Short mmCIF file of N, CA and C in Angstrom, two decimals:
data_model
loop_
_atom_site.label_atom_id
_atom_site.label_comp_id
_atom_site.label_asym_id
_atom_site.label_seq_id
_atom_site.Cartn_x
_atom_site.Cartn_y
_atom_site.Cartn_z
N UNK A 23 12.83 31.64 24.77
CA UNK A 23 13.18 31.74 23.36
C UNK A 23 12.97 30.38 22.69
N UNK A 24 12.31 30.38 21.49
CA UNK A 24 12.03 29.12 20.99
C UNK A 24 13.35 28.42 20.22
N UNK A 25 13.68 27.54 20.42
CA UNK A 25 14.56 26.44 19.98
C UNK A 25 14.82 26.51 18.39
N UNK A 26 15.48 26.91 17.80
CA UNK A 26 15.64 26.88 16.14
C UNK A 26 15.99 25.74 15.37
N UNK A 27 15.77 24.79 14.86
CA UNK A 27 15.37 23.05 14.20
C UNK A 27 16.15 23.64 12.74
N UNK A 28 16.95 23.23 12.26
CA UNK A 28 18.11 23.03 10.48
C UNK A 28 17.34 21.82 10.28
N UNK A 29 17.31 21.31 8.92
CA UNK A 29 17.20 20.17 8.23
C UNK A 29 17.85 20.10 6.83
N UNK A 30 18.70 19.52 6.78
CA UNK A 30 19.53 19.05 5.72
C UNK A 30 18.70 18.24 4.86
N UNK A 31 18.46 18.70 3.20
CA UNK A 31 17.88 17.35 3.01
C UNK A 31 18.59 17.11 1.58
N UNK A 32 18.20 15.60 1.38
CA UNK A 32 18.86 14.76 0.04
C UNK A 32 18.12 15.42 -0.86
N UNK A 33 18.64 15.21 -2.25
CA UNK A 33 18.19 14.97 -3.57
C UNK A 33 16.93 14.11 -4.21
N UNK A 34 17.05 12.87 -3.49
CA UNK A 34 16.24 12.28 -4.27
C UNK A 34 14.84 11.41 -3.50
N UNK A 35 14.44 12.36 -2.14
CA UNK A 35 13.66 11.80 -1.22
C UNK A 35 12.78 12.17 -1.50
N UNK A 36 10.97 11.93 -1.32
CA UNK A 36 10.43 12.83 -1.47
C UNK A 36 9.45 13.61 -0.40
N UNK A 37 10.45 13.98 0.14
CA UNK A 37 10.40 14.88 1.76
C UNK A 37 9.32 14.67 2.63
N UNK A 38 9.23 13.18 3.06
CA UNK A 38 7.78 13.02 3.32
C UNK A 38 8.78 12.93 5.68
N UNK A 39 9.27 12.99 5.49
CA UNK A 39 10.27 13.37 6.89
C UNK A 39 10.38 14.31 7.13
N UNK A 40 10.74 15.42 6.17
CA UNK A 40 10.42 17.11 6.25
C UNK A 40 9.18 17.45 6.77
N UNK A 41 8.18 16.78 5.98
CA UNK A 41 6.38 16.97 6.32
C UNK A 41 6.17 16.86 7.47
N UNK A 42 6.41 15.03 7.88
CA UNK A 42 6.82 15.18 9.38
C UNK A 42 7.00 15.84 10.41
N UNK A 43 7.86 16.03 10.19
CA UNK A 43 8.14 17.39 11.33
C UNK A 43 7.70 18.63 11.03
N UNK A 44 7.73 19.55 9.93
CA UNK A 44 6.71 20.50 10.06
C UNK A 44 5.30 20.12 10.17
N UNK A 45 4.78 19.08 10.23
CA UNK A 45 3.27 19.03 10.47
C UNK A 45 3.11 18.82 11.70
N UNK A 46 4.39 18.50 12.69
CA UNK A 46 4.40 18.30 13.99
C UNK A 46 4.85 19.49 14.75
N UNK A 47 5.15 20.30 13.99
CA UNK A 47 5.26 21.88 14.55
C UNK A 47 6.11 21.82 15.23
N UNK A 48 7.27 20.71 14.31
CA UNK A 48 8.76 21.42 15.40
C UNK A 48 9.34 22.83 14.18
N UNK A 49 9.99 23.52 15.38
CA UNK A 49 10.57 24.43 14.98
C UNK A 49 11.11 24.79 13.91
N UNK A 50 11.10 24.97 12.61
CA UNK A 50 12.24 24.45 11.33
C UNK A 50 12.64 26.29 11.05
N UNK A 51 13.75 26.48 11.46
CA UNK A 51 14.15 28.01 10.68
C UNK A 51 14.86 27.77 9.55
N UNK A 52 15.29 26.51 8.66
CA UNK A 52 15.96 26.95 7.98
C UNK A 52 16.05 25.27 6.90
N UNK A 53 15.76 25.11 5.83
CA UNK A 53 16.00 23.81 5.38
C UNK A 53 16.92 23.58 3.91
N UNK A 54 18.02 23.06 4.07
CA UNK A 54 19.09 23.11 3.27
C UNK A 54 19.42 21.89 2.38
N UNK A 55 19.21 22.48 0.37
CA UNK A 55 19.46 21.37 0.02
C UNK A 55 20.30 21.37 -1.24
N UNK A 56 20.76 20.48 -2.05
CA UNK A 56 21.77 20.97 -2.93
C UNK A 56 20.65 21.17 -4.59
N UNK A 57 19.78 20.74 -4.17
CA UNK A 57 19.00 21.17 -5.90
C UNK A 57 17.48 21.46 -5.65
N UNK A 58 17.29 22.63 -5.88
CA UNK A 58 15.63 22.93 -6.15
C UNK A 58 15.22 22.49 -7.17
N UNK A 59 15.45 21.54 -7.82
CA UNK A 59 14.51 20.99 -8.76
C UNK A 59 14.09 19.39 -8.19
N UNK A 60 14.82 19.37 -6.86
CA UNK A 60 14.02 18.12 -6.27
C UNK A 60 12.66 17.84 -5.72
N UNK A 61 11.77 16.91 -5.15
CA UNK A 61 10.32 17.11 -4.41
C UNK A 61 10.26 17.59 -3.44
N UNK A 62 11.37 17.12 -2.44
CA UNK A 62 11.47 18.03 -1.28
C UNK A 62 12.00 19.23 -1.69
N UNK A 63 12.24 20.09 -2.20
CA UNK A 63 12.09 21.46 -2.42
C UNK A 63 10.61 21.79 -2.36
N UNK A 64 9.73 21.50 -2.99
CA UNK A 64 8.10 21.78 -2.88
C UNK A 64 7.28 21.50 -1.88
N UNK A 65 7.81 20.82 -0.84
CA UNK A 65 7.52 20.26 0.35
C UNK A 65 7.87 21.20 1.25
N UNK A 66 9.39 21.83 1.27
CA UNK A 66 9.65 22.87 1.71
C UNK A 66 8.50 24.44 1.57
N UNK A 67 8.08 24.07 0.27
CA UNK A 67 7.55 25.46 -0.04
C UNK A 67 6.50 25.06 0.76
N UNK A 68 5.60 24.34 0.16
CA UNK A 68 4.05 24.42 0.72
C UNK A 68 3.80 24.29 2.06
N UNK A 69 5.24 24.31 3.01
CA UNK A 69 5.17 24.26 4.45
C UNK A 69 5.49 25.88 4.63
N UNK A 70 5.90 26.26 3.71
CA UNK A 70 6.37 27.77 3.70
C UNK A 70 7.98 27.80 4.64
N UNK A 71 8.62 27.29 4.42
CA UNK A 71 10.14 26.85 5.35
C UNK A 71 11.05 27.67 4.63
N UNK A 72 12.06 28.03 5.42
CA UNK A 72 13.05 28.87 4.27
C UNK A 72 13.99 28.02 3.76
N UNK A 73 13.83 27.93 2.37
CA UNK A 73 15.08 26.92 1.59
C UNK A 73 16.10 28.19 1.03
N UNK A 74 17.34 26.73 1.38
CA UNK A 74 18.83 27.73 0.51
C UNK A 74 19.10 26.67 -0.19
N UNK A 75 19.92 26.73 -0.90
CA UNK A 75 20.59 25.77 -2.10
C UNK A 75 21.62 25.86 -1.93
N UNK A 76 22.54 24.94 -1.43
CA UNK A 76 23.64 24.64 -1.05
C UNK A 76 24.39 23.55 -1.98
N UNK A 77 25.12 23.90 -3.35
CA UNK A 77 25.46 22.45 -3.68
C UNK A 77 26.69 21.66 -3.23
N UNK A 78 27.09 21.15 -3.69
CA UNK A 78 28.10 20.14 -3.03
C UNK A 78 29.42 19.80 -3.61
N UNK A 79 29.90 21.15 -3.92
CA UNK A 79 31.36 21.53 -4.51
C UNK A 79 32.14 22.34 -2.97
N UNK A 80 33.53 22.32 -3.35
CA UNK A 80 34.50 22.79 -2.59
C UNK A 80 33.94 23.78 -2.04
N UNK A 81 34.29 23.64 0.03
CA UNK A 81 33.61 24.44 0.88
C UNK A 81 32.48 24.54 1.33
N UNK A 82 31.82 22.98 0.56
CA UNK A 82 30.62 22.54 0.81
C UNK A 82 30.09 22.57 2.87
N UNK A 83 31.43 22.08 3.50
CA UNK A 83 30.71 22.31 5.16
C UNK A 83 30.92 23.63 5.57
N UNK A 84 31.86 24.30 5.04
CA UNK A 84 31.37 25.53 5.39
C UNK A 84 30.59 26.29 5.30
N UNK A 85 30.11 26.10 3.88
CA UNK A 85 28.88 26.75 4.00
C UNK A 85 27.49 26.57 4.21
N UNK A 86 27.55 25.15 5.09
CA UNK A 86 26.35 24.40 5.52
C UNK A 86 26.54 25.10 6.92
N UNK A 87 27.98 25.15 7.28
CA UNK A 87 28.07 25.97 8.81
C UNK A 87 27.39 27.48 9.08
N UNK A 88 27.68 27.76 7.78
CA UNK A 88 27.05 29.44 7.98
C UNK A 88 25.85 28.81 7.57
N UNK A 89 25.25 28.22 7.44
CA UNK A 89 23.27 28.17 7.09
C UNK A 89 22.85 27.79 7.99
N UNK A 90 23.25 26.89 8.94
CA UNK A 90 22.77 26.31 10.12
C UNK A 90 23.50 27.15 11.17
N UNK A 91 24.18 27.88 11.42
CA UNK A 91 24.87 29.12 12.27
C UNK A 91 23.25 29.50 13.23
N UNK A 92 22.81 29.22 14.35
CA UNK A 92 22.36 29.49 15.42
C UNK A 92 21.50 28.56 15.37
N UNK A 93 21.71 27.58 14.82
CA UNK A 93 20.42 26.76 14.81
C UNK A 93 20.76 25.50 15.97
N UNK A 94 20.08 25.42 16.87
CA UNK A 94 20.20 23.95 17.78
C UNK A 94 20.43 22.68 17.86
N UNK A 95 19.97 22.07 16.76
CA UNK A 95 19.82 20.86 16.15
C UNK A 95 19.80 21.02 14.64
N UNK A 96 20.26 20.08 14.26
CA UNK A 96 20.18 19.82 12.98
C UNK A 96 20.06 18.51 12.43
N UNK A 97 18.62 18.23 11.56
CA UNK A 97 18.12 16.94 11.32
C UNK A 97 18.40 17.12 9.93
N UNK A 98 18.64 15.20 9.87
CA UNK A 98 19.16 15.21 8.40
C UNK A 98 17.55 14.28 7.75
N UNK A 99 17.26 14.54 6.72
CA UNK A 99 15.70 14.12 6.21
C UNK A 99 15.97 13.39 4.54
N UNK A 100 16.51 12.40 4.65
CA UNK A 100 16.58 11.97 3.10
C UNK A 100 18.16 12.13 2.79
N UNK A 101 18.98 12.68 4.19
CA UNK A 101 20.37 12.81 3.12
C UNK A 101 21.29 11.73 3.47
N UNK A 102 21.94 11.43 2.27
CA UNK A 102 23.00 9.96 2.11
C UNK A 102 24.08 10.05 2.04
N UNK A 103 24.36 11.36 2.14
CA UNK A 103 25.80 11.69 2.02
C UNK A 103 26.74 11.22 3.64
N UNK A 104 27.85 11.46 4.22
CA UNK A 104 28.64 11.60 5.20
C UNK A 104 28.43 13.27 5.03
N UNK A 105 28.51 13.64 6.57
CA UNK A 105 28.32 15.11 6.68
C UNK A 105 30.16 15.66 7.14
N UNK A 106 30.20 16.47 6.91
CA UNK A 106 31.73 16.93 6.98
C UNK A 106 31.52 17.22 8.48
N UNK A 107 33.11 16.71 9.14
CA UNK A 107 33.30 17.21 10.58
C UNK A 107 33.21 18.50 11.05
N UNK A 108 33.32 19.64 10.16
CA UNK A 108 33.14 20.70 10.05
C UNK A 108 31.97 20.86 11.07
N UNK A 109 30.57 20.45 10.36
CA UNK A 109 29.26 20.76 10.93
C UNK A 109 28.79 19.34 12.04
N UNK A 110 29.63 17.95 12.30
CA UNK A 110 29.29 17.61 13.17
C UNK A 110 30.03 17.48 14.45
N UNK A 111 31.30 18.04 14.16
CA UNK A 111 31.88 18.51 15.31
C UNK A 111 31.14 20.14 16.28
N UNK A 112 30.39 21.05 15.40
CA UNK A 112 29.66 22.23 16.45
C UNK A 112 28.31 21.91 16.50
N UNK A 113 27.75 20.90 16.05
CA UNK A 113 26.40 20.91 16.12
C UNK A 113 25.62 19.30 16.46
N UNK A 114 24.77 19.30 17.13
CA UNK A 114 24.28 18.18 17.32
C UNK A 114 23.18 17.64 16.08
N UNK A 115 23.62 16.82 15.72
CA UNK A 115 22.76 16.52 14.32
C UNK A 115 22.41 14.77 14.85
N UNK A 116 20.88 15.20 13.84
CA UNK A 116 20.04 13.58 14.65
C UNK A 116 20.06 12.97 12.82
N UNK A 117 19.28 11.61 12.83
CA UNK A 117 19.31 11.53 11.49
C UNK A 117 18.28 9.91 11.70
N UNK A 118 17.22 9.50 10.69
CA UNK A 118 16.41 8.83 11.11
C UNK A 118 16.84 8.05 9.89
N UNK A 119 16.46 6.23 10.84
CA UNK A 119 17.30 5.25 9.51
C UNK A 119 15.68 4.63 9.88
N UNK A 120 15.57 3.36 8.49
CA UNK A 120 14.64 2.92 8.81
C UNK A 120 14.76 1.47 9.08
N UNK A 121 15.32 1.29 10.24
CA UNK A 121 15.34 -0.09 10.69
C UNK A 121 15.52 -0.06 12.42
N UNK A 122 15.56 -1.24 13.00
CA UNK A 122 16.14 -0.98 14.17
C UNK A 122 17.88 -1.35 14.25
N UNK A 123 18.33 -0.31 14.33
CA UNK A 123 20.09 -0.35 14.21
C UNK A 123 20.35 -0.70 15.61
N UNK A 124 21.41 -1.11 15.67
CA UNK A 124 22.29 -1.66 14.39
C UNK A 124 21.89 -2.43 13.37
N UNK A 125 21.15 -2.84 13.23
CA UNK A 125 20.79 -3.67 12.29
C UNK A 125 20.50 -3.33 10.94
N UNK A 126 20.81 -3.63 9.79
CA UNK A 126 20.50 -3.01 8.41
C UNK A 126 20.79 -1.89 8.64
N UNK A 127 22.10 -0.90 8.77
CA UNK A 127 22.50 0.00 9.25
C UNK A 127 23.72 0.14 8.27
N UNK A 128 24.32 1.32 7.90
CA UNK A 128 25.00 1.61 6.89
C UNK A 128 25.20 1.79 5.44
N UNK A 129 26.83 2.19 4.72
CA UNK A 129 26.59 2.75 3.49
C UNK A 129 25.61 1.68 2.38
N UNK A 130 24.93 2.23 1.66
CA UNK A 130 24.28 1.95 0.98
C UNK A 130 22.54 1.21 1.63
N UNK A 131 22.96 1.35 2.60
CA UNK A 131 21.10 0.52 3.12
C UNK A 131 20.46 1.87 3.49
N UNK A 132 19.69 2.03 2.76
CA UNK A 132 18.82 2.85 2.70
C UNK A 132 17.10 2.57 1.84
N UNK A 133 16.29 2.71 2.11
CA UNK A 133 15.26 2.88 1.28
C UNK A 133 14.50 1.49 1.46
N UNK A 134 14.16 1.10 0.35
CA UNK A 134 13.56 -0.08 -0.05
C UNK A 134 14.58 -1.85 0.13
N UNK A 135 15.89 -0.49 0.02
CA UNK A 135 16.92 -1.86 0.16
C UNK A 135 17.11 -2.24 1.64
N UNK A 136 17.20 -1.57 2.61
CA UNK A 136 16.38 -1.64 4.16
C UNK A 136 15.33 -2.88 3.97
N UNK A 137 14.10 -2.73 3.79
CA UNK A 137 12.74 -3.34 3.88
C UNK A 137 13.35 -4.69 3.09
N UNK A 138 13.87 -4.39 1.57
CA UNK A 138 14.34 -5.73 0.96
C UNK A 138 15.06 -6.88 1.80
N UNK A 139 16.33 -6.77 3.03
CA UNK A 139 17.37 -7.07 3.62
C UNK A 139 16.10 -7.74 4.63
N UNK A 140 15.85 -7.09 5.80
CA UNK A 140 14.50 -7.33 6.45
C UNK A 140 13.70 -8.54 5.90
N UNK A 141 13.04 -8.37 5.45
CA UNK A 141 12.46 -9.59 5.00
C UNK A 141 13.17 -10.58 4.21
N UNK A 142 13.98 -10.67 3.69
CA UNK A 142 14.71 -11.50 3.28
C UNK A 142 15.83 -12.66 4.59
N UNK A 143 16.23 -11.54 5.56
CA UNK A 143 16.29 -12.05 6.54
C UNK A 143 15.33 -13.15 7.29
N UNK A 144 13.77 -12.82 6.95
CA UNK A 144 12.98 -13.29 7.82
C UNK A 144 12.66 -12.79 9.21
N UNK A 145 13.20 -11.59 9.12
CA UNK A 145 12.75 -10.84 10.94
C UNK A 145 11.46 -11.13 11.08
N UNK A 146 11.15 -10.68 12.36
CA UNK A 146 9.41 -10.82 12.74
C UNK A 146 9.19 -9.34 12.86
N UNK A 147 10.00 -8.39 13.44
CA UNK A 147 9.53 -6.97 13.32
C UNK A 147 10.67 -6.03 12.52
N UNK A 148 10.10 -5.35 12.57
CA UNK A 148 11.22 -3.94 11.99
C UNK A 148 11.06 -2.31 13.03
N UNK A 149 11.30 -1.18 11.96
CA UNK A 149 10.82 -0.59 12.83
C UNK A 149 12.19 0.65 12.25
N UNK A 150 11.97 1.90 13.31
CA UNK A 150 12.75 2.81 12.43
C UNK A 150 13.45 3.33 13.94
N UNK A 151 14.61 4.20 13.71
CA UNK A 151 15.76 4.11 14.65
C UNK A 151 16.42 5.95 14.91
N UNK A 152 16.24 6.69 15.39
CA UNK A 152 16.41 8.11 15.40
C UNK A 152 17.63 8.07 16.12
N UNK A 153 19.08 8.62 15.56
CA UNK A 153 20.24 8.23 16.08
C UNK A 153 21.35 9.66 16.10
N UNK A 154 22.50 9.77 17.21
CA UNK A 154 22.85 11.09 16.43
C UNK A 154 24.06 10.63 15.45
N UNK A 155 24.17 12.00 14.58
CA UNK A 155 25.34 11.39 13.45
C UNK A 155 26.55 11.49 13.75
N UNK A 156 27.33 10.67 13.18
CA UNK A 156 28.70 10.62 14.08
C UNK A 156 29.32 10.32 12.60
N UNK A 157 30.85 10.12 12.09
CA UNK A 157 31.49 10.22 11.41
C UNK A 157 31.33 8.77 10.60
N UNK A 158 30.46 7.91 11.04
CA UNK A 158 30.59 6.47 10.25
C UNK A 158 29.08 6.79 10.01
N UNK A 159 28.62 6.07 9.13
CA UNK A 159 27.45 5.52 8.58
C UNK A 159 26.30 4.75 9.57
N UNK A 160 25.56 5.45 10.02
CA UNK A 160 24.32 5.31 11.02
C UNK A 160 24.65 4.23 12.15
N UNK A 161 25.73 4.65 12.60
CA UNK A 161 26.55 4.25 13.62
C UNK A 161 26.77 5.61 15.34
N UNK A 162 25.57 6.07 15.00
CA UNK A 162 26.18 7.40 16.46
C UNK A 162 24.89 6.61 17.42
N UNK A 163 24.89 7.27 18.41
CA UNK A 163 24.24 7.31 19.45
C UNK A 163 22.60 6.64 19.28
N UNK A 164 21.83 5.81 19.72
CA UNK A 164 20.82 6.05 19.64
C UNK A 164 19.80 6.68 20.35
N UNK A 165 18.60 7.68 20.05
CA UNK A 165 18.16 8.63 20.56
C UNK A 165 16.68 7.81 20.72
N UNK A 166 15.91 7.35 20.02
CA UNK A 166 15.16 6.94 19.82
C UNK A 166 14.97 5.51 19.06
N UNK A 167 13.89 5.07 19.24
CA UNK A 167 13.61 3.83 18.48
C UNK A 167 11.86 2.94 18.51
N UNK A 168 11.21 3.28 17.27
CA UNK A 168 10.00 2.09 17.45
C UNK A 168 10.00 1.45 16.58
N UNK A 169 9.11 0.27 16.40
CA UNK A 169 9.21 -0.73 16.38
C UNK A 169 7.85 -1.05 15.82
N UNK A 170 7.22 -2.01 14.64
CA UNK A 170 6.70 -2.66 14.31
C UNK A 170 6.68 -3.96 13.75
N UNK A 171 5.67 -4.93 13.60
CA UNK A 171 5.35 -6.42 13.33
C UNK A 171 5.99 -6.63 11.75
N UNK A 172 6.49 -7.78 11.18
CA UNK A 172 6.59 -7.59 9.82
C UNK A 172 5.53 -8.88 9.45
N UNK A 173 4.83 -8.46 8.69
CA UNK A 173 4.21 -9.31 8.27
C UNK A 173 3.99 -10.25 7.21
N UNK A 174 3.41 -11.48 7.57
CA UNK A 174 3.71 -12.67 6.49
C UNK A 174 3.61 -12.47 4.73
N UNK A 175 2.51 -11.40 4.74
CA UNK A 175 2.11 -11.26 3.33
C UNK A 175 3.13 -9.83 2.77
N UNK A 176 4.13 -9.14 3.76
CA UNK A 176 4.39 -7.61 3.13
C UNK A 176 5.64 -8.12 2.41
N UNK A 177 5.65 -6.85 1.02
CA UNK A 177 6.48 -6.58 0.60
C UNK A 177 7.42 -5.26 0.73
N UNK A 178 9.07 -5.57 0.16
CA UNK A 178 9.20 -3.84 0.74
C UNK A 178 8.50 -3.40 0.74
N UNK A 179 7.94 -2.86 -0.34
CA UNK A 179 6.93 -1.37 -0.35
C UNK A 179 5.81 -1.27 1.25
N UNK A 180 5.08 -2.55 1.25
CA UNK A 180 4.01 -2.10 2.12
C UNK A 180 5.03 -2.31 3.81
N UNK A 181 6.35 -2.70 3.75
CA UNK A 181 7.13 -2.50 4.84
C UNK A 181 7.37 -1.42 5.02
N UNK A 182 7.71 -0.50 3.63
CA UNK A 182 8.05 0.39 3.83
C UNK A 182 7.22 1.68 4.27
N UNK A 183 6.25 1.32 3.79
CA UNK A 183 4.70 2.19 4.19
C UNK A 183 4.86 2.23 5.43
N UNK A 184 4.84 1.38 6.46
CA UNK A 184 4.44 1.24 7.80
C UNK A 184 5.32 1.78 8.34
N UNK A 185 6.89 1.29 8.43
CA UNK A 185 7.73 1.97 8.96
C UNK A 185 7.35 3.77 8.73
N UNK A 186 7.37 4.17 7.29
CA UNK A 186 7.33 5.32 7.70
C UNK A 186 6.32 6.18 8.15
N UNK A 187 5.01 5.59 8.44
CA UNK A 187 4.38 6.12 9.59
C UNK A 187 4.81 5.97 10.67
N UNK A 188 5.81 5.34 11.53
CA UNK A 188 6.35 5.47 12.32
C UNK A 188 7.53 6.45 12.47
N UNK A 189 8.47 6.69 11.51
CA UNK A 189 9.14 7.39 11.13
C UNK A 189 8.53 8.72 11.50
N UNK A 190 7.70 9.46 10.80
CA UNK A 190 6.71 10.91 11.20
C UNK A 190 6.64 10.96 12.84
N UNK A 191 6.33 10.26 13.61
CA UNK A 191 6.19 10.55 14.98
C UNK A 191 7.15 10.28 15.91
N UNK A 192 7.76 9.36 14.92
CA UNK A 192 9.29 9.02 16.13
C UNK A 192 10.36 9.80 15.90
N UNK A 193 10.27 10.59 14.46
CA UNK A 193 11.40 11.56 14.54
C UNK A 193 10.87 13.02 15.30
N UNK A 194 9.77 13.15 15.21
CA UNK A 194 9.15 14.13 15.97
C UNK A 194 9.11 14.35 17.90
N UNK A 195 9.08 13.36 18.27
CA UNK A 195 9.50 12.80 19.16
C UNK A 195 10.82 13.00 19.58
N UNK A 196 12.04 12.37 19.25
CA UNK A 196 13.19 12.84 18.80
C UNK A 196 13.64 13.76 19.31
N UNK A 197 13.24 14.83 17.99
CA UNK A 197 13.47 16.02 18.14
C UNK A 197 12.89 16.57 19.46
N UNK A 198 11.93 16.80 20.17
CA UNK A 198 11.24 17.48 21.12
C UNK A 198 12.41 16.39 22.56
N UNK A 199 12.73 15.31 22.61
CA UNK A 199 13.31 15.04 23.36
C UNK A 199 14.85 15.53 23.50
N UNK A 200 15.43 15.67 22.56
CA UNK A 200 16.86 16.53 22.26
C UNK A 200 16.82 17.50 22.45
N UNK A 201 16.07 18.62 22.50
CA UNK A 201 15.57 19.88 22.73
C UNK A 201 15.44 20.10 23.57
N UNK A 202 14.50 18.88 24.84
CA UNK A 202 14.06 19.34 25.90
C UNK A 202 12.50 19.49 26.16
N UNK A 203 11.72 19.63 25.02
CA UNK A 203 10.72 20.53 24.94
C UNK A 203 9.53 19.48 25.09
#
């Protein structure tokens, strides 16, 4: 029986982690988000994935519990929220940061402000971090992790470029290692 893959995703990403993994032909039965008028909603479509709209009023984990209800894993792709214990106490949920964590790890580092911190630091590499979610802020388990050079001339943006080609195969990866498969 094939393995059934949830993906939770944010508002304001533009689902290029979703792509990811459906272009890597993991499993996705089901991808959950609080507004179809976001990009990753269209990302969803043109992969043909089944989207629900889940928004984020009272009873919000429950009814993320009944959407992800038989599903194996559950990857989070762009979302910034804390997930209610509800759904990470029955389910194993992975979630991809873009740094190597601990490092640049937590509320508010996300995005460009990641890559900004990074070089401002002066690191020599970076690199992106596939972890499971746990009740603090990209603080659970780590599952995965690669790694690239930072270079003398990059700015976020072209940091951020690179990492997330790494991102696409290391969460893919990931996933097929959590699974088993």
């Amino acid at each position: 029986m094939e393995k059934r893959v949830g993906v939770l995703v944010g508002t304001k990403g533009r689902g290029s982690n979703l792509a990811g993994l459906a272009e890597a032909g993991i499993p996705i039965s089901i991808v959950v988000g609080a507004d179809s008028s976001a990009p990753v909603h269209g990302v969803a479509l043109r992969y043909g994935l089944n989207w629900q709209e889940i928004g984020y009023e009272d009873g919000y984990g429950e009814r993320l519990e009944r959407a992800f209800e038989g599903c194996d894993l559950i990857c989070l792709a762009g979302y910034l929220r804390l997930l209610p214990t509800t759904v990470t106490d029955r389910h194993t949920v992975l979630n991809i940061h873009p740094s190597l964590l601990p490092a640049y790890g937590g509320k508010g580092m996300y995005g460009l402000h990641v890559h900004r911190a990074v070089l401002e630091a002066g690191e020599k590499e970076s690199g992106c971090t596939v972890h499971r979610v746990s009740e603090v802020y990209d603080e659970g388990e780590i599952v995965l992790q690669a790694r690239c050079p930072v270079l003398p001339e990059d700015t976020p943006e072209t940091l951020s470029a690179r990492v997330l080609e790494l991102e696409k195969l290391t969460y893919a990866a990931a996933v097929r290692k959590v699974l088993g498969a």
